[in-house]
Coordinates of C-alpha atoms and ligand atoms in Angstrom, one line a residue:
M1 CA 17.3 49.4 -0.8
E2 CA 16.3 49.0 -4.4
K3 CA 19.1 49.9 -6.8
T4 CA 16.9 51.8 -9.1
L5 CA 13.9 53.8 -7.9
R6 CA 11.1 53.1 -10.4
I7 CA 8.7 55.6 -9.0
S8 CA 9.9 58.7 -7.2
K9 CA 9.6 59.0 -3.5
I10 CA 6.4 60.4 -2.2
R11 CA 5.9 63.2 0.4
D12 CA 2.8 61.8 2.1
G13 CA 0.8 58.7 1.6
T14 CA 1.1 54.9 1.6
V15 CA 3.5 52.6 -0.2
I16 CA 2.4 49.0 -0.7
D17 CA 5.5 47.0 -1.5
H18 CA 6.3 43.3 -2.0
V19 CA 3.0 42.6 -3.8
P20 CA 3.3 39.4 -5.9
S21 CA 4.1 40.3 -9.5
G22 CA 0.9 40.6 -11.5
K23 CA -1.4 41.2 -8.4
G24 CA -0.9 45.0 -8.3
I25 CA -3.9 45.6 -10.5
R26 CA -6.0 43.7 -8.1
V27 CA -4.8 45.8 -5.2
I28 CA -5.8 48.9 -7.3
G29 CA -9.2 47.3 -7.6
I30 CA -9.5 46.8 -3.9
L31 CA -8.7 50.4 -3.3
G32 CA -11.4 51.4 -5.6
V33 CA -9.2 53.6 -7.7
H34 CA -11.1 55.1 -10.6
E35 CA -10.8 57.9 -13.1
D36 CA -12.2 60.6 -10.8
V37 CA -9.9 60.0 -7.8
N38 CA -8.6 63.1 -6.1
Y39 CA -5.2 61.6 -5.2
T40 CA -2.3 60.3 -7.3
V41 CA -1.7 56.6 -7.6
S42 CA 1.4 54.9 -9.2
L43 CA 1.7 51.2 -10.0
A44 CA 4.9 49.6 -10.9
I45 CA 4.5 46.1 -12.4
H46 CA 7.2 43.4 -12.6
V47 CA 9.9 45.2 -10.6
P48 CA 13.1 43.2 -10.0
S49 CA 13.3 42.3 -6.3
S50 CA 16.0 40.5 -4.4
K51 CA 13.5 38.9 -2.0
M52 CA 10.8 37.9 -4.5
G53 CA 12.4 37.8 -8.0
F54 CA 9.7 40.2 -9.2
K55 CA 7.1 42.2 -7.4
D56 CA 4.6 45.0 -7.9
V57 CA 4.6 48.2 -6.0
I58 CA 1.8 50.7 -5.4
K59 CA 2.2 54.3 -4.1
I60 CA -0.8 56.3 -3.1
E61 CA -0.3 59.9 -2.3
N62 CA -2.2 61.6 0.5
R63 CA -4.2 58.5 1.3
F64 CA -4.0 56.1 4.1
L65 CA -5.7 52.7 4.3
D66 CA -8.3 51.4 6.7
R67 CA -8.5 48.0 8.4
N68 CA -10.8 46.5 5.8
E69 CA -8.6 47.6 2.9
L70 CA -5.6 46.1 4.6
D71 CA -7.4 42.9 5.3
M72 CA -8.5 42.6 1.6
I73 CA -4.9 43.3 0.5
S74 CA -3.6 40.6 2.7
L75 CA -5.8 38.1 0.8
I76 CA -4.0 38.6 -2.4
A77 CA -0.6 39.9 -1.2
P78 CA 0.0 38.0 2.1
N79 CA 3.6 39.3 2.3
A80 CA 2.9 42.9 1.4
T81 CA 4.8 45.6 3.3
I82 CA 2.9 48.8 4.1
S83 CA 4.9 52.0 4.6
I84 CA 3.2 55.1 5.8
I85 CA 5.1 58.2 4.6
K86 CA 4.9 61.5 6.3
N87 CA 6.9 64.4 5.0
Y88 CA 9.1 62.0 3.0
E89 CA 10.0 59.9 6.0
I90 CA 8.7 56.5 6.8
S91 CA 6.6 57.1 9.9
E92 CA 5.3 53.5 10.1
K93 CA 6.2 50.2 8.4
F94 CA 4.4 46.9 8.9
Q95 CA 3.5 43.7 7.1
V96 CA -0.1 43.0 6.3
E97 CA -1.6 40.2 8.3
L98 CA -4.1 37.7 7.1
P99 CA -7.0 37.9 9.6
S100 CA -8.5 34.6 10.7
R101 CA -11.9 35.9 9.9
L102 CA -13.2 38.6 7.5
I103 CA -16.2 40.4 8.9
G104 CA -18.3 42.7 6.9
V105 CA -15.9 43.3 4.0
L106 CA -17.1 40.8 1.4
K107 CA -20.5 39.7 0.0
C108 CA -21.4 36.0 0.0
R109 CA -21.9 34.7 -3.5
N110 CA -24.9 32.7 -2.3
Q111 CA -27.9 34.9 -3.0
N112 CA -30.0 33.0 -0.4
C113 CA -27.4 33.4 2.3
I114 CA -28.8 35.0 5.4
T115 CA -26.2 37.8 5.0
N116 CA -27.9 38.7 1.6
T117 CA -31.4 38.9 3.0
H118 CA -32.8 41.8 4.9
E119 CA -31.7 40.3 8.2
P120 CA -29.2 42.6 10.0
V121 CA -26.4 40.0 9.7
E122 CA -22.9 41.0 8.7
S123 CA -21.0 38.8 6.3
E124 CA -18.4 36.6 7.9
F125 CA -15.8 34.3 6.3
E126 CA -13.1 32.1 7.6
I127 CA -9.9 31.3 5.7
V128 CA -9.8 27.7 4.5
S129 CA -6.6 27.9 2.5
K130 CA -4.1 30.6 1.7
H131 CA -2.5 29.1 -1.4
P132 CA -4.7 28.8 -3.3
L133 CA -6.9 31.3 -1.6
V134 CA -10.2 29.8 -0.4
I135 CA -12.6 31.3 2.1
R136 CA -15.8 29.9 3.5
C137 CA -19.0 31.7 4.7
V138 CA -19.6 30.8 8.3
Y139 CA -23.4 31.1 7.8
C140 CA -24.1 29.1 4.6
E141 CA -20.7 27.4 4.1
R142 CA -20.4 28.5 0.5
T143 CA -16.7 28.6 -0.4
M144 CA -15.2 31.2 -2.6
G145 CA -11.8 31.4 -4.4
E146 CA -9.8 34.3 -5.6
K147 CA -11.8 34.6 -8.8
D148 CA -15.1 34.7 -6.9
I149 CA -13.8 37.3 -4.4
F150 CA -12.1 39.7 -6.9
S151 CA -14.5 39.9 -9.8
Ligands
CTP201 N1 9.3 55.3 -0.1 C1 8.6 56.3 -0.9 N2 8.7 57.6 -0.5 C2 9.4 57.9 0.6 C3 10.1 56.9 1.4 C4 10.0 55.6 1.0 O1 8.0 56.0 -1.9 N3 9.5 59.2 0.9 C5 9.1 53.9 -0.5 C6 10.4 53.2 -1.0 O2 10.6 53.4 -2.4 C7 10.1 51.7 -0.7 C8 9.2 51.8 0.5 O3 8.7 53.1 0.6 O4 9.3 51.2 -1.8 C9 9.9 51.4 1.8 O5 11.0 52.3 1.9 P1 12.4 51.7 2.5 O6 12.1 51.0 3.8 O7 13.3 52.9 2.6 O8 12.8 50.8 1.3 P2 13.6 49.4 1.4 O9 14.7 49.4 2.3 O10 13.8 49.0 -0.1 O11 12.4 48.4 1.9 P3 12.4 46.8 2.0 O12 13.6 46.4 2.8 O13 11.1 46.6 2.8 O14 12.4 46.3 0.6
ZN202 ZN1 -23.1 32.8 2.9

């Protein structure tokens, strides 16, 4: 248990904990949070953590994440803990898992890749390296790093 609660507990929603310090903003980007959202999002940056030294924490009220969002979060926060909160209680808690392949969640940076033409082919990447993050398109073999993926 944290000694100090930086952001108050939420009634319903999702807590993304143990995000590497400084990566929380990227998680917000993955979730597509923008000025017109109809849910409340809190981001705590550089929170002291016994396990990690410092971490970022994101709390999203009344919103739950889908598989693609969890897969994308695992790319930048491989040790993130997801807690699903229902009526103030933790109804589910799990670690994100880096999938061996990412299907249909990212665009290949190669404009000529078959996945960027009008062919009905879903994008597909395999993980080449976790630290630093490198993924490779299984169709054209273009590799992409964290900066290519999240910008
Ligand atoms: N949480 C919340 N609202 C609630 C219940 C929990 O925002 N109604 C948050 C807590 O602040 C924490 C996360 O959900 O960030 C997980 O809760 P819990 O397992 O109780 O916290 P810890 O024991 O600190 O978790 P860990 O051991 O994973 O660090
Ligand atoms: Zn490609």
